Amino acid sequence: MSEPSASLSDLVVERVDFGIFVLDREMNVLMWNRFMHDHSGLSAKQVVGKSIFASFPELPRVWLTRKLESVFQLGSFAFSSWEQRPYLFKFDHDRPITGGVDFMQQDCTFMPLTREREVVAVCVTISDVTAVSIVQREREEAVAKLQEYADRDGLTGIANRRYFESRLRDEYARWQRYGGDLSVLLFDLDHFKKINDRFGHVVGDTVLRVMAQRVAEVVRVQDTFGRFGGEEFALLLPCTPLEDAMLVAEKIRCKIGDTAIDVQGTLVPVTASVGGACARTGVPAYEVLINEADAALYSAKRQGRNRSVAFN
């Protein structure tokens, strides 16, 4: 029974749909199954008895050596997920190129082979998890897109109020801990209700979108520009003193008001009023910054609109 049993076990090893190879302490290959042959292009005859690195010099030598050495020393299993290391061997996969992966994604198991309690070799298995990895990546991308949509204003595409306030809360906490400068601008379009009444809400929506695009052109990467509600917008300026923030306010005001917005051949003149405030000793919470910027904004309105005012 021993010979047929051995033949059956050999047949199973050859036919299983995952890679199996065995290495000794010197990293020489002792066994190489058909899966490894089919995907590497090298037969058992070509690799057995040689160092794995001689046949595959592109393998991560330091990482693989450490992984195997831990198995030899501890006598316990070790694992590697595709999420930690996408692949060990650069094998082709049979998935569509739209999946976004260049090589077969692999899970690896390192199993000690013992004789009289001594680890004499390590059996490594390679599982093709490309399909699983693609599905998971697609799921993560979908979740990221949903999160992005949840943080964006549906009309203008910039940050919504919820996301803006979360960023302001985080930046205010950073300022409290490390100091420095932090400013906030609030601005809205002057007489926007008259624009809606005269031209209609479709034109009003277009004006808001174009205005947001214009402001986005002058906003830095580290700033957060969001729609606060209706025709009111906010700009978070980390590491920016109020004096510099008011220069930005003037740039925004001019960017909005210097050129009328063309809506299907109709020129719609638009101006904006801006209020600014900054974090400083005595400001107990980030909400106070919003209130102070809002007070400055309404001061600009009372002074005749189309101007920038800092909270004093």
Coordinates of C-alpha atoms in Angstrom, one line a residue:
M1 CA 0.0 0.0 0.0
S2 CA 2.9 2.3 0.6
E3 CA 3.9 2.7 -3.1
P4 CA 0.3 3.4 -4.4
S5 CA -0.2 5.8 -1.5
A6 CA 3.0 7.6 -2.4
S7 CA 2.0 7.8 -6.0
L8 CA -1.4 9.2 -5.1
S9 CA 0.1 11.9 -2.8
D10 CA 2.6 12.8 -5.6
L11 CA -0.4 13.1 -8.0
V12 CA -2.3 15.3 -5.6
V13 CA 0.7 17.6 -5.1
E14 CA 1.1 17.9 -8.9
R15 CA -2.6 18.5 -9.6
V16 CA -3.6 21.0 -6.9
D17 CA -4.5 24.4 -8.1
F18 CA -1.9 26.2 -6.0
G19 CA 1.9 26.4 -5.9
I20 CA 4.0 24.1 -3.7
F21 CA 7.7 24.2 -3.4
V22 CA 10.2 23.1 -0.6
L23 CA 13.4 24.8 0.4
D24 CA 16.2 23.7 2.7
R25 CA 18.3 25.9 5.0
E26 CA 20.6 26.9 2.1
M27 CA 17.6 28.1 0.1
N28 CA 18.0 25.2 -2.3
V29 CA 14.8 23.9 -4.0
L30 CA 13.9 20.4 -3.0
M31 CA 10.5 20.1 -4.6
W32 CA 8.6 22.1 -7.3
N33 CA 5.1 21.2 -8.3
R34 CA 3.3 21.7 -11.7
F35 CA 1.5 24.9 -10.7
M36 CA 5.0 26.5 -10.1
H37 CA 6.2 25.0 -13.4
D38 CA 3.2 26.3 -15.4
H39 CA 3.3 29.8 -14.0
S40 CA 7.1 30.3 -13.8
G41 CA 8.0 28.6 -17.1
L42 CA 10.7 26.6 -15.3
S43 CA 10.3 22.8 -14.7
A44 CA 11.3 20.9 -11.5
K45 CA 14.3 19.6 -13.4
Q46 CA 15.5 23.1 -14.0
V47 CA 15.2 24.4 -10.4
V48 CA 15.5 21.5 -8.0
G49 CA 18.9 21.3 -6.4
K50 CA 19.6 24.9 -7.1
S51 CA 19.2 28.0 -4.9
I52 CA 15.8 29.6 -5.4
F53 CA 17.6 33.0 -6.0
A54 CA 19.7 31.5 -8.8
S55 CA 16.5 30.7 -10.7
F56 CA 14.6 33.8 -9.6
P57 CA 17.0 36.6 -8.8
E58 CA 14.1 39.2 -8.7
L59 CA 12.7 37.6 -5.5
P60 CA 12.9 39.8 -2.3
R61 CA 16.0 38.1 -0.9
V62 CA 16.1 39.8 2.5
W63 CA 12.4 39.4 3.2
L64 CA 12.2 35.8 2.1
T65 CA 15.3 34.8 3.9
R66 CA 14.1 36.3 7.2
K67 CA 10.7 34.7 6.7
L68 CA 12.2 31.2 6.2
E69 CA 14.7 31.6 9.0
S70 CA 11.9 32.4 11.5
V71 CA 10.2 29.1 10.5
F72 CA 13.5 27.1 10.9
Q73 CA 14.2 28.7 14.3
L74 CA 10.7 28.7 15.8
G75 CA 9.3 25.6 14.1
S76 CA 5.9 27.3 13.6
F77 CA 3.9 28.3 10.5
A78 CA 4.3 31.8 9.0
F79 CA 2.0 33.6 6.6
S80 CA 2.0 36.5 4.1
S81 CA -1.1 38.1 2.7
W82 CA -1.4 39.8 -0.6
E83 CA -2.5 42.9 1.4
Q84 CA 1.0 42.9 3.1
R85 CA 3.0 41.9 0.0
P86 CA 1.0 41.7 -3.2
Y87 CA 3.1 38.8 -4.7
L88 CA 6.2 36.8 -4.1
F89 CA 6.7 35.6 -7.7
K90 CA 5.9 37.8 -10.7
F91 CA 3.4 35.4 -12.3
D92 CA 0.9 36.4 -14.9
H93 CA -2.8 36.2 -14.1
D94 CA -5.8 35.4 -16.2
R95 CA -8.0 38.3 -15.0
P96 CA -9.0 41.2 -17.2
I97 CA -6.4 44.0 -17.4
T98 CA -9.2 46.4 -16.1
G99 CA -8.7 44.7 -12.7
G100 CA -5.8 47.1 -12.1
V101 CA -3.1 44.5 -11.1
D102 CA 0.0 43.7 -13.0
F103 CA 0.8 40.3 -11.6
M104 CA -1.0 37.4 -9.9
Q105 CA -1.8 38.4 -6.3
Q106 CA -0.6 35.8 -3.9
D107 CA -1.2 34.5 -0.3
C108 CA 1.8 32.5 1.0
T109 CA 2.0 29.9 3.7
F110 CA 5.4 28.8 5.2
M111 CA 5.1 25.3 6.8
P112 CA 7.9 23.7 8.8
L113 CA 8.8 20.1 7.8
T114 CA 10.3 18.3 10.8
R115 CA 12.2 15.1 11.3
E116 CA 12.8 14.1 14.9
R117 CA 11.7 17.5 16.1
E118 CA 14.2 19.3 13.9
V119 CA 13.0 21.5 11.1
V120 CA 14.8 20.2 8.0
A121 CA 12.9 22.1 5.3
V122 CA 10.1 24.6 4.7
C123 CA 7.2 23.9 2.4
V124 CA 5.9 27.1 0.8
T125 CA 2.4 27.3 -0.7
I126 CA 1.3 30.0 -3.2
S127 CA -2.4 30.7 -3.5
D128 CA -3.8 32.7 -6.4
V129 CA -6.0 35.3 -4.8
T130 CA -6.1 37.8 -7.7
A131 CA -9.9 37.6 -8.1
V132 CA -10.4 38.3 -4.4
S133 CA -7.9 41.2 -4.4
I134 CA -9.6 42.8 -7.4
V135 CA -13.1 42.5 -5.8
Q136 CA -11.7 44.0 -2.5
R137 CA -10.0 46.8 -4.3
E138 CA -13.2 47.6 -6.3
R139 CA -15.1 47.6 -3.0
E140 CA -12.6 49.9 -1.3
E141 CA -12.7 52.3 -4.3
A142 CA -16.5 52.3 -4.2
V143 CA -16.5 53.1 -0.5
A144 CA -13.9 55.8 -1.1
K145 CA -16.1 57.4 -3.8
L146 CA -19.1 57.2 -1.6
Q147 CA -17.1 58.9 1.2
E148 CA -16.0 61.6 -1.3
Y149 CA -19.5 62.2 -2.4
A150 CA -20.6 62.4 1.2
D151 CA -18.0 65.1 1.8
R152 CA -18.9 67.2 -1.3
D153 CA -21.6 69.7 -2.1
G154 CA -23.8 68.3 -4.8
L155 CA -24.2 71.6 -6.7
T156 CA -20.7 73.0 -6.7
G157 CA -18.5 69.9 -6.1
I158 CA -16.6 71.6 -3.3
A159 CA -16.6 70.6 0.3
N160 CA -19.9 70.6 2.1
R161 CA -20.5 72.2 5.5
R162 CA -20.2 69.0 7.5
Y163 CA -16.8 68.3 6.0
F164 CA -15.6 71.9 6.3
E165 CA -16.5 72.0 10.0
S166 CA -14.7 68.7 10.6
R167 CA -11.6 70.1 9.0
L168 CA -11.9 73.3 11.0
R169 CA -12.3 71.3 14.2
D170 CA -9.1 69.3 13.4
E171 CA -7.1 72.4 12.5
Y172 CA -8.3 74.2 15.6
A173 CA -7.2 71.3 17.8
R174 CA -3.8 71.3 16.1
W175 CA -3.5 75.1 16.6
Q176 CA -4.4 74.7 20.3
R177 CA -1.7 72.1 20.7
Y178 CA 1.1 73.6 18.6
G179 CA 0.3 77.2 18.2
G180 CA 1.0 79.1 15.0
D181 CA -1.7 80.8 12.8
L182 CA -5.1 79.8 11.7
S183 CA -7.7 82.0 9.8
V184 CA -11.2 81.5 8.5
L185 CA -13.0 83.5 5.8
L186 CA -16.8 83.5 5.2
F187 CA -18.2 85.2 2.1
D188 CA -21.4 85.2 0.2
L189 CA -22.8 86.7 -3.0
D190 CA -24.4 90.1 -2.7
H191 CA -28.1 90.4 -3.6
F192 CA -28.2 86.8 -4.7
K193 CA -32.0 86.6 -4.1
K194 CA -32.4 89.3 -6.8
I195 CA -30.4 87.1 -9.2
N196 CA -32.7 84.2 -8.6
D197 CA -35.8 86.4 -8.8
R198 CA -34.7 88.1 -12.1
F199 CA -33.0 85.2 -13.9
G200 CA -34.5 82.1 -12.3
H201 CA -33.0 79.4 -10.1
V202 CA -31.3 77.6 -13.0
V203 CA -29.2 80.7 -13.7
G204 CA -28.7 81.1 -9.9
D205 CA -27.3 77.6 -9.7
T206 CA -25.0 78.3 -12.6
V207 CA -23.7 81.4 -10.9
L208 CA -22.9 79.5 -7.8
R209 CA -21.0 76.8 -9.7
V210 CA -19.0 79.3 -11.7
M211 CA -18.2 81.3 -8.6
A212 CA -17.0 78.2 -6.8
Q213 CA -14.8 77.4 -9.8
R214 CA -13.3 80.8 -9.8
V215 CA -12.5 80.7 -6.1
A216 CA -11.1 77.2 -6.3
E217 CA -8.5 78.5 -8.8
V218 CA -6.9 80.7 -6.1
V219 CA -7.2 78.3 -3.2
R220 CA -4.0 76.5 -2.0
V221 CA -3.8 72.7 -1.7
Q222 CA -3.7 72.8 2.1
D223 CA -6.8 75.1 2.3
T224 CA -10.3 73.8 2.6
F225 CA -13.0 75.6 0.5
G226 CA -16.6 74.7 1.2
R227 CA -20.2 75.7 0.7
F228 CA -21.6 76.8 4.0
G229 CA -25.2 77.0 2.9
G230 CA -27.2 78.8 0.1
E231 CA -24.9 81.5 -1.3
E232 CA -22.6 81.5 1.6
F233 CA -19.1 79.9 1.4
A234 CA -16.2 79.4 3.7
L235 CA -12.4 79.1 3.4
L236 CA -10.1 77.5 6.0
L237 CA -6.6 78.8 5.9
P238 CA -4.1 76.8 8.1
C239 CA -0.8 78.5 9.0
T240 CA -2.1 81.8 7.8
P241 CA -2.2 85.0 10.0
L242 CA -5.3 87.3 9.6
E243 CA -3.4 89.9 7.7
D244 CA -2.5 87.5 5.0
A245 CA -6.0 86.0 5.1
M246 CA -7.5 89.4 4.3
L247 CA -5.2 89.6 1.3
V248 CA -6.6 86.3 0.2
A249 CA -10.1 87.7 0.9
E250 CA -9.4 90.6 -1.5
K251 CA -8.1 88.3 -4.2
I252 CA -11.3 86.2 -3.9
R253 CA -13.5 89.2 -3.9
C254 CA -11.9 90.5 -7.1
K255 CA -11.9 87.1 -8.7
I256 CA -15.6 86.9 -8.2
G257 CA -16.6 90.4 -9.1
D258 CA -14.3 91.6 -11.8
T259 CA -16.0 89.7 -14.6
A260 CA -19.7 89.1 -15.1
I261 CA -20.8 85.5 -15.4
D262 CA -22.0 84.5 -18.8
V263 CA -25.0 82.2 -18.5
Q264 CA -26.2 81.1 -22.0
G265 CA -25.5 84.6 -23.4
T266 CA -26.8 86.5 -20.4
L267 CA -24.2 88.5 -18.5
V268 CA -24.9 88.3 -14.8
P269 CA -22.9 90.8 -12.6
V270 CA -21.9 89.3 -9.3
T271 CA -20.1 90.7 -6.3
A272 CA -19.2 89.2 -2.9
S273 CA -18.7 90.4 0.7
V274 CA -16.1 88.7 2.8
G275 CA -15.5 88.5 6.6
G276 CA -12.4 87.1 8.2
A277 CA -11.4 86.0 11.7
C278 CA -8.4 84.2 13.3
A279 CA -7.6 81.9 16.1
R280 CA -6.0 83.6 19.1
T281 CA -5.7 83.4 22.8
G282 CA -9.1 83.8 24.4
V283 CA -11.0 82.1 21.6
P284 CA -12.4 79.1 23.4
A285 CA -13.7 77.0 20.5
Y286 CA -13.7 76.7 16.8
E287 CA -17.4 77.6 16.6
V288 CA -16.4 81.1 17.9
L289 CA -14.2 81.5 14.8
I290 CA -17.2 80.9 12.6
N291 CA -19.3 83.4 14.6
E292 CA -16.6 86.1 14.4
A293 CA -16.1 85.6 10.7
D294 CA -19.9 85.8 10.3
A295 CA -20.0 89.0 12.3
A296 CA -17.3 90.5 10.1
L297 CA -19.2 89.4 7.0
Y298 CA -22.3 91.2 8.1
S299 CA -20.2 94.2 8.9
A300 CA -19.1 94.2 5.3
K301 CA -22.7 94.0 4.2
R302 CA -23.7 97.0 6.4
Q303 CA -20.7 99.0 5.0
G304 CA -22.1 98.8 1.5
R305 CA -21.2 95.2 0.3
N306 CA -18.5 94.2 -2.2
R307 CA -15.7 94.5 0.4
S308 CA -13.6 92.5 2.8
V309 CA -13.7 93.1 6.6
A310 CA -11.7 91.5 9.4
F311 CA -13.2 90.8 12.8
N312 CA -12.1 93.5 15.3

